Short mmCIF file of C-alpha atoms and ligand atoms in Angstrom, two decimals:
data_model
loop_
_atom_site.label_atom_id
_atom_site.label_comp_id
_atom_site.label_asym_id
_atom_site.label_seq_id
_atom_site.Cartn_x
_atom_site.Cartn_y
_atom_site.Cartn_z
CA MET Y 5 29.70 152.07 -115.20
CA LYS Y 6 27.92 154.37 -117.79
CA THR Y 7 29.94 155.09 -121.13
CA TYR Y 8 28.89 158.10 -123.10
CA LYS Y 9 30.09 158.17 -126.58
CA ILE Y 10 30.98 162.08 -127.34
CA ALA Y 11 31.76 163.30 -130.55
CA VAL Y 12 34.45 166.04 -130.48
CA LEU Y 13 34.63 168.45 -133.44
CA PRO Y 14 37.35 170.82 -132.69
CA GLY Y 15 36.90 172.96 -136.17
CA ASP Y 16 38.85 176.07 -136.69
CA GLY Y 17 40.62 178.69 -135.03
CA ILE Y 18 40.90 178.72 -131.42
CA GLY Y 19 38.26 175.59 -131.58
CA PRO Y 20 40.81 172.89 -130.95
CA GLU Y 21 42.82 174.30 -128.29
CA VAL Y 22 39.54 175.26 -126.08
CA THR Y 23 38.16 172.10 -127.05
CA ARG Y 24 41.18 170.27 -125.69
CA GLN Y 25 40.76 171.59 -122.28
CA SER Y 26 37.49 170.47 -121.84
CA VAL Y 27 38.08 167.01 -123.03
CA LYS Y 28 40.81 167.46 -120.32
CA ILE Y 29 38.46 168.16 -117.61
CA LEU Y 30 36.04 165.63 -118.49
CA LYS Y 31 38.71 162.75 -118.43
CA GLU Y 32 39.75 164.06 -115.11
CA LEU Y 33 35.92 163.81 -114.05
CA ALA Y 34 36.03 160.31 -115.56
CA LYS Y 35 39.26 159.50 -113.67
CA LYS Y 36 37.33 160.34 -110.23
CA TYR Y 37 33.96 159.61 -110.71
CA LYS Y 38 31.78 156.60 -112.03
CA ILE Y 39 31.53 157.89 -115.46
CA ASN Y 40 33.34 157.05 -118.76
CA PHE Y 41 33.68 158.60 -121.99
CA LYS Y 42 34.69 157.49 -125.19
CA PHE Y 43 35.74 160.58 -127.36
CA GLN Y 44 35.69 160.37 -131.30
CA GLN Y 45 37.18 163.18 -133.46
CA GLY Y 46 35.29 164.52 -136.43
CA LEU Y 47 36.33 167.20 -138.92
CA ILE Y 48 34.40 170.17 -139.65
CA GLY Y 49 34.50 173.60 -141.32
CA ALA Y 50 37.65 174.68 -142.52
CA ALA Y 51 39.74 172.21 -141.30
CA ALA Y 52 37.40 169.58 -143.22
CA ILE Y 53 37.30 171.79 -146.59
CA LYS Y 54 41.08 171.78 -146.71
CA LYS Y 55 41.00 168.07 -146.01
CA THR Y 56 38.31 166.80 -147.92
CA GLY Y 57 36.73 169.39 -149.92
CA LYS Y 58 33.47 169.52 -148.11
CA PRO Y 59 32.75 171.40 -144.60
CA LEU Y 60 30.57 168.84 -143.28
CA PRO Y 61 31.91 165.53 -144.30
CA GLU Y 62 29.69 162.39 -144.27
CA GLU Y 63 32.21 160.80 -141.72
CA THR Y 64 31.37 163.54 -139.66
CA LEU Y 65 27.99 163.61 -139.97
CA LYS Y 66 27.60 159.73 -139.13
CA LEU Y 67 29.74 160.00 -136.12
CA CYS Y 68 27.34 162.91 -134.80
CA LEU Y 69 24.50 160.83 -135.58
CA SER Y 70 25.52 157.72 -133.50
CA ALA Y 71 27.04 159.89 -130.46
CA ASP Y 72 25.26 160.37 -127.32
CA ALA Y 73 26.31 164.29 -127.30
CA ILE Y 74 28.43 166.30 -129.66
CA LEU Y 75 31.38 168.82 -128.34
CA PHE Y 76 31.96 171.33 -130.72
CA GLY Y 77 34.88 174.23 -130.43
CA ALA Y 78 34.28 177.17 -133.23
CA ILE Y 79 33.95 177.37 -136.98
CA GLY Y 80 35.45 180.21 -139.28
CA ASP Y 81 38.57 181.02 -141.18
CA PRO Y 82 39.79 184.55 -142.54
CA GLU Y 83 40.85 182.83 -145.71
CA PHE Y 84 37.40 182.13 -146.89
CA ASP Y 85 35.97 185.63 -145.68
CA LYS Y 86 38.43 187.53 -148.37
CA ASN Y 87 36.49 186.02 -151.11
CA PRO Y 88 32.74 186.40 -150.68
CA LYS Y 89 32.12 184.67 -154.13
CA LEU Y 90 33.52 181.41 -152.76
CA LYS Y 91 30.84 178.81 -152.88
CA VAL Y 92 31.78 176.18 -150.15
CA ARG Y 93 32.61 177.96 -146.84
CA PRO Y 94 33.38 176.94 -143.47
CA GLU Y 95 29.96 178.38 -141.86
CA GLN Y 96 27.95 175.76 -144.01
CA GLY Y 97 29.39 172.54 -142.04
CA LEU Y 98 27.99 174.09 -138.56
CA LEU Y 99 24.69 175.14 -140.34
CA ALA Y 100 24.11 171.69 -142.04
CA LEU Y 101 25.15 169.83 -138.90
CA ARG Y 102 22.19 171.67 -137.11
CA LYS Y 103 19.88 171.35 -139.58
CA ALA Y 104 20.85 167.43 -140.22
CA LEU Y 105 20.42 166.92 -136.24
CA ASN Y 106 17.03 169.33 -136.05
CA LEU Y 107 18.75 170.92 -133.38
CA TYR Y 108 16.00 173.70 -133.38
CA ALA Y 109 16.45 175.47 -130.11
CA ASN Y 110 19.70 177.21 -129.04
CA ILE Y 111 20.05 177.95 -125.22
CA ARG Y 112 22.48 180.50 -124.26
CA PRO Y 113 22.75 181.47 -120.62
CA VAL Y 114 24.06 185.05 -119.63
CA LYS Y 115 25.42 184.93 -116.17
CA THR Y 116 27.36 187.32 -114.78
CA TYR Y 117 30.48 186.47 -112.19
CA PRO Y 118 31.37 188.87 -109.36
CA SER Y 119 35.10 188.31 -110.14
CA LEU Y 120 34.24 189.68 -113.41
CA TYR Y 121 32.14 192.85 -112.80
CA GLU Y 122 34.87 195.15 -113.08
CA LYS Y 123 35.72 194.06 -116.59
CA SER Y 124 32.77 194.68 -118.17
CA PRO Y 125 32.42 198.06 -120.15
CA LEU Y 126 29.65 198.45 -118.55
CA LYS Y 127 28.85 199.92 -114.70
CA LYS Y 128 28.93 197.27 -111.92
CA GLU Y 129 25.53 198.15 -110.77
CA ILE Y 130 24.19 197.39 -114.29
CA VAL Y 131 25.86 193.99 -114.70
CA SER Y 132 26.13 192.54 -111.15
CA GLY Y 133 23.78 189.68 -110.80
CA VAL Y 134 22.42 189.32 -114.08
CA ASP Y 135 21.19 185.76 -114.85
CA PHE Y 136 19.06 185.26 -117.92
CA VAL Y 137 19.04 182.64 -120.87
CA VAL Y 138 18.40 183.45 -124.67
CA VAL Y 139 16.56 180.58 -126.20
CA ARG Y 140 17.28 181.15 -129.93
CA GLU Y 141 15.68 179.20 -132.90
CA LEU Y 142 18.14 177.58 -134.69
CA THR Y 143 16.96 176.00 -137.83
CA GLY Y 144 14.44 178.41 -139.15
CA GLY Y 145 14.15 181.83 -140.49
CA ILE Y 146 16.75 183.64 -142.92
CA TYR Y 147 19.42 181.43 -142.31
CA PHE Y 148 17.40 178.53 -144.33
CA GLY Y 149 14.67 180.24 -145.90
CA GLN Y 150 14.30 179.57 -149.54
CA PRO Y 151 14.40 180.84 -152.12
CA ARG Y 152 17.71 182.53 -151.63
CA GLY Y 153 20.80 183.69 -154.09
CA ARG Y 154 21.08 185.89 -156.90
CA SER Y 155 18.85 186.95 -159.63
CA GLU Y 156 19.75 185.82 -162.98
CA ASP Y 157 21.79 188.94 -164.00
CA GLY Y 158 23.61 188.60 -160.75
CA ALA Y 159 22.78 192.17 -159.92
CA THR Y 160 20.20 191.47 -156.91
CA ALA Y 161 20.76 189.47 -154.32
CA PHE Y 162 17.54 187.47 -152.10
CA ASP Y 163 17.32 185.99 -148.46
CA THR Y 164 14.07 184.58 -147.38
CA CYS Y 165 12.64 184.70 -143.84
CA SER Y 166 10.35 182.03 -143.05
CA TYR Y 167 8.65 180.43 -140.14
CA SER Y 168 5.58 177.75 -139.63
CA ARG Y 169 3.74 177.14 -136.59
CA GLU Y 170 5.34 173.97 -135.75
CA GLU Y 171 8.40 175.37 -136.08
CA ILE Y 172 7.60 178.35 -133.74
CA GLU Y 173 5.61 176.10 -131.08
CA ARG Y 174 8.47 173.59 -130.66
CA VAL Y 175 11.19 176.25 -129.77
CA ALA Y 176 8.50 178.03 -127.50
CA LYS Y 177 7.94 175.10 -125.60
CA VAL Y 178 11.85 175.00 -124.62
CA ALA Y 179 11.79 178.76 -123.76
CA PHE Y 180 8.56 178.07 -121.49
CA GLU Y 181 9.53 174.81 -119.72
CA LEU Y 182 12.98 176.59 -119.02
CA ALA Y 183 11.21 179.55 -117.49
CA LEU Y 184 9.11 177.23 -115.29
CA GLU Y 185 12.32 176.36 -113.90
CA ARG Y 186 13.49 179.74 -113.33
CA ASN Y 187 11.85 182.97 -112.83
CA LYS Y 188 8.70 182.52 -114.84
CA LYS Y 189 9.02 185.05 -117.25
CA VAL Y 190 9.57 184.93 -120.97
CA THR Y 191 10.08 187.95 -123.30
CA VAL Y 192 9.66 187.31 -126.67
CA VAL Y 193 11.80 189.63 -128.79
CA ASP Y 194 10.40 190.34 -132.18
CA LYS Y 195 10.01 192.74 -135.19
CA ALA Y 196 6.12 192.33 -135.11
CA ASN Y 197 5.62 196.09 -136.21
CA VAL Y 198 7.34 195.21 -139.64
CA LEU Y 199 7.88 191.41 -140.16
CA ALA Y 200 4.87 189.19 -140.72
CA THR Y 201 6.87 186.08 -139.65
CA SER Y 202 7.08 188.12 -136.16
CA ARG Y 203 3.46 188.45 -136.52
CA LEU Y 204 2.62 185.08 -136.71
CA TRP Y 205 5.49 184.10 -133.76
CA ARG Y 206 3.16 186.89 -131.75
CA GLU Y 207 -0.07 184.82 -132.91
CA VAL Y 208 1.44 181.13 -132.13
CA ILE Y 209 3.08 182.07 -128.94
CA LEU Y 210 -0.39 183.98 -127.43
CA GLU Y 211 -2.26 180.63 -128.04
CA PHE Y 212 0.65 178.53 -126.67
CA SER Y 213 0.97 180.44 -123.44
CA ALA Y 214 -2.33 179.66 -122.37
CA ASP Y 215 -0.97 176.20 -121.17
CA TYR Y 216 1.34 178.28 -118.88
CA LYS Y 217 -0.81 180.28 -117.03
CA SER Y 218 2.24 180.87 -114.38
CA VAL Y 219 4.57 182.32 -116.65
CA ASP Y 220 4.59 186.01 -117.26
CA LEU Y 221 4.57 186.85 -121.05
CA GLU Y 222 5.85 189.69 -122.56
CA PHE Y 223 6.99 191.02 -126.17
CA MET Y 224 9.68 193.33 -127.05
CA TYR Y 225 10.76 194.94 -130.46
CA VAL Y 226 14.54 193.62 -131.18
CA ASP Y 227 15.61 197.13 -131.72
CA ASN Y 228 14.41 198.06 -128.20
CA ALA Y 229 15.38 194.54 -126.84
CA ALA Y 230 19.04 195.57 -128.05
CA MET Y 231 18.96 198.50 -125.85
CA GLN Y 232 17.38 197.20 -122.91
CA ILE Y 233 20.11 194.32 -122.52
CA ILE Y 234 22.62 196.89 -121.44
CA ARG Y 235 20.65 199.50 -120.16
CA ASN Y 236 18.84 197.08 -117.73
CA PRO Y 237 19.59 193.19 -118.13
CA LYS Y 238 18.36 192.26 -114.84
CA GLN Y 239 15.08 192.46 -115.97
CA PHE Y 240 15.03 189.72 -118.05
CA ASP Y 241 14.73 185.91 -117.26
CA VAL Y 242 14.01 183.77 -120.36
CA ILE Y 243 14.31 185.83 -123.84
CA LEU Y 244 13.04 183.85 -126.97
CA THR Y 245 13.74 184.83 -130.12
CA GLU Y 246 14.29 183.76 -133.68
CA ASN Y 247 17.23 182.83 -135.45
CA MET Y 248 19.21 185.86 -136.37
CA PHE Y 249 17.89 188.32 -133.77
CA GLY Y 250 19.45 185.65 -130.99
CA ASP Y 251 22.59 185.55 -133.10
CA ILE Y 252 23.04 189.21 -132.51
CA LEU Y 253 21.55 189.67 -129.11
CA THR Y 254 23.79 187.00 -127.74
CA ASP Y 255 26.84 188.56 -128.77
CA GLU Y 256 25.81 191.90 -127.38
CA ALA Y 257 24.73 190.17 -124.36
CA SER Y 258 28.14 188.59 -123.75
CA VAL Y 259 29.57 191.94 -123.12
CA LEU Y 260 27.74 192.06 -119.76
CA THR Y 261 30.18 188.92 -118.58
CA GLY Y 262 33.38 190.75 -119.51
CA SER Y 263 34.10 188.64 -121.97
CA LEU Y 264 32.76 187.10 -125.31
CA GLY Y 265 34.86 183.85 -124.22
CA MET Y 266 32.73 183.16 -121.34
CA LEU Y 267 29.49 182.35 -122.52
CA ALA Y 268 28.39 178.54 -123.60
CA SER Y 269 25.66 177.36 -125.50
CA ALA Y 270 23.67 174.02 -125.96
CA SER Y 271 21.57 173.24 -129.49
CA ILE Y 272 18.98 170.61 -128.63
CA GLY Y 273 16.50 168.94 -130.77
CA GLU Y 274 14.91 165.61 -131.53
CA LEU Y 275 15.39 163.36 -134.27
CA GLY Y 276 14.63 159.50 -135.05
CA ASN Y 277 13.12 159.49 -131.16
CA LYS Y 278 16.38 160.59 -129.92
CA THR Y 279 17.04 163.83 -128.24
CA ARG Y 280 20.00 165.54 -129.54
CA GLY Y 281 22.62 167.96 -128.15
CA LEU Y 282 25.51 169.66 -129.35
CA PHE Y 283 27.50 172.03 -127.20
CA GLU Y 284 29.70 175.01 -128.18
CA PRO Y 285 31.00 178.41 -126.86
CA ILE Y 286 29.28 181.00 -128.45
CA HIS Y 287 32.48 182.95 -129.58
CA GLY Y 288 34.16 182.17 -133.02
CA SER Y 289 37.07 180.78 -134.25
CA TYR Y 290 39.38 183.91 -133.15
CA PRO Y 291 41.95 183.15 -135.65
CA GLN Y 292 44.45 186.02 -134.66
CA ALA Y 293 44.49 183.84 -131.50
CA ALA Y 294 44.76 180.49 -132.92
CA GLY Y 295 47.78 177.98 -131.90
CA LYS Y 296 49.07 180.95 -129.14
CA ASN Y 297 47.55 178.97 -126.17
CA ILE Y 298 45.94 182.41 -125.20
CA ALA Y 299 42.41 181.81 -125.74
CA ASN Y 300 39.85 181.55 -122.76
CA PRO Y 301 38.58 178.44 -122.52
CA SER Y 302 35.82 179.24 -120.28
CA GLY Y 303 32.92 179.32 -122.75
CA SER Y 304 33.86 175.48 -123.99
CA ILE Y 305 34.24 174.28 -120.36
CA LEU Y 306 30.94 175.76 -119.51
CA SER Y 307 29.69 173.88 -122.61
CA ALA Y 308 31.07 170.78 -121.19
CA ALA Y 309 29.11 171.43 -118.10
CA GLU Y 310 25.92 171.82 -120.02
CA MET Y 311 26.46 168.31 -122.10
CA LEU Y 312 26.54 166.91 -118.56
CA LYS Y 313 23.58 168.37 -117.40
CA PHE Y 314 21.72 167.42 -121.22
CA LEU Y 315 23.49 163.57 -120.34
CA GLY Y 316 21.37 163.60 -116.89
CA GLU Y 317 24.78 164.00 -115.11
CA SER Y 318 24.03 167.27 -113.34
CA GLN Y 319 26.10 166.65 -110.19
CA LEU Y 320 29.30 166.62 -112.45
CA ALA Y 321 28.16 169.80 -114.43
CA GLU Y 322 27.90 171.56 -111.00
CA LYS Y 323 31.58 170.28 -109.92
CA ILE Y 324 32.82 171.65 -113.41
CA GLU Y 325 30.84 174.83 -112.82
CA LYS Y 326 31.77 175.19 -108.96
CA ALA Y 327 35.52 174.78 -110.17
CA LEU Y 328 35.48 177.35 -112.83
CA ASP Y 329 33.75 180.09 -110.35
CA LYS Y 330 36.61 179.07 -108.05
CA THR Y 331 39.20 179.55 -110.73
CA LEU Y 332 38.01 182.98 -111.66
CA GLU Y 333 37.49 183.86 -107.61
CA GLN Y 334 41.37 183.16 -107.31
CA GLY Y 335 42.02 185.58 -109.77
CA THR Y 336 43.05 183.26 -112.51
CA ALA Y 337 42.40 184.64 -115.91
CA THR Y 338 42.96 184.60 -119.34
CA GLN Y 339 44.46 187.34 -121.74
CA ASP Y 340 41.01 188.75 -122.63
CA ILE Y 341 40.04 189.32 -119.10
CA ASN Y 342 43.53 190.53 -117.79
CA GLU Y 343 46.05 191.84 -120.28
CA GLU Y 344 48.49 192.52 -117.91
CA ASN Y 345 48.62 189.19 -115.42
CA TYR Y 346 47.19 186.51 -117.56
CA SER Y 347 47.42 182.54 -117.38
CA THR Y 348 47.53 180.71 -120.48
CA CYS Y 349 44.32 178.81 -121.95
CA SER Y 350 46.17 175.26 -120.86
CA GLU Y 351 47.07 177.01 -117.43
CA PHE Y 352 43.48 178.14 -117.00
CA ALA Y 353 42.31 174.76 -117.34
CA GLU Y 354 44.97 173.18 -115.00
CA ARG Y 355 43.59 175.47 -112.30
CA VAL Y 356 39.77 174.20 -113.02
CA ILE Y 357 41.03 170.84 -112.89
CA ARG Y 358 42.76 171.53 -109.31
CA ASN Y 359 39.54 173.27 -108.07
CA LEU Y 360 37.54 170.39 -108.95
CA ILE Y 361 36.68 168.43 -105.81
C1 IPM T 420 26.81 181.42 -133.89
C2 IPM T 420 27.79 181.72 -134.92
C3 IPM T 420 27.15 181.15 -136.03
C4 IPM T 420 25.49 181.55 -136.24
C5 IPM T 420 27.68 181.34 -137.59
C6 IPM T 420 29.20 180.85 -137.27
C7 IPM T 420 27.40 180.54 -138.66
O1 IPM T 420 27.86 183.21 -135.13
O2 IPM T 420 26.59 180.28 -133.19
O3 IPM T 420 26.01 182.35 -133.10
O4 IPM T 420 25.64 182.60 -137.03
O5 IPM T 420 24.83 181.02 -135.87
MG1 MG T 421 26.87 184.08 -133.31
#
């Protein structure tokens, strides 16, 4: 029987409670089907800083390097947000992990559910049938560019946005390959009318796309894209974009689904001849809800499904997706989706488990 070693990093806020639900569901699959998981927990983020002083302890990194995949919860703690002068911050843990594992492609599917059409603040005609994927570059751009920091007198601050050809090509490959499996359209989102990095993106992608003649390629400025995502989201198949634009646009896109709690993501890359994968909901740590058992575990559950696909267990991933679909169709909803009549985070997951076939 196949055994997968899964590093589980619950992190902060609602991270632990949503991740617990996914682990429960994966254990249930292991009971029913020929598959085995060895789960090992690691500290990251504020939880790690409080215990070890570091947002990404060496032990956690070691655990992640030796795992077949990583299931990640959430990161961030308001205690650290209050003081902008702090040098050690929870988010550094996730950023350092992405960099250390070379997770350069972040894949964020945006799909709306018929049972939730009414929950979106947008009109049903706009959100019905939306199904696109954002491929966000994850280890470059302004998140990591050097130099960054303060001038000597501290009165000026600067960040650097930088991209190399190689960084653009490898993430473009992920997007174009994905488009081939889907509706064969790639929209590159940039700000080429202003930024030098965006112009390099265009140059590299125009060359690169010559090998993908069957894929429709278009370029769109990020300001326009922000508008198009809510005006006519059905026009998109695969959106390819740089790190920060992808961060912003995916939070925006989550509104289409009715809740930020619904979206999953896969962060993929290669290191030392091994393909690496980290799977996490796109929502944050939602500290106001932490420990209350009210969070929506769907983003985490769907991330677990993405993880199974990555491990080559697509049939099992589909079982999770179908069970979640059915749960939503039955009207089971967490508080973010149905304020009047809601199931708790753990009740919702129990329902999903009951719907597993
Ligand atoms: C995300 C998050 C992170 C990011 C933060 C927590 C560093 O917003 O994964 O979208 O900006 O990448
Ligand atoms: Mg974000």
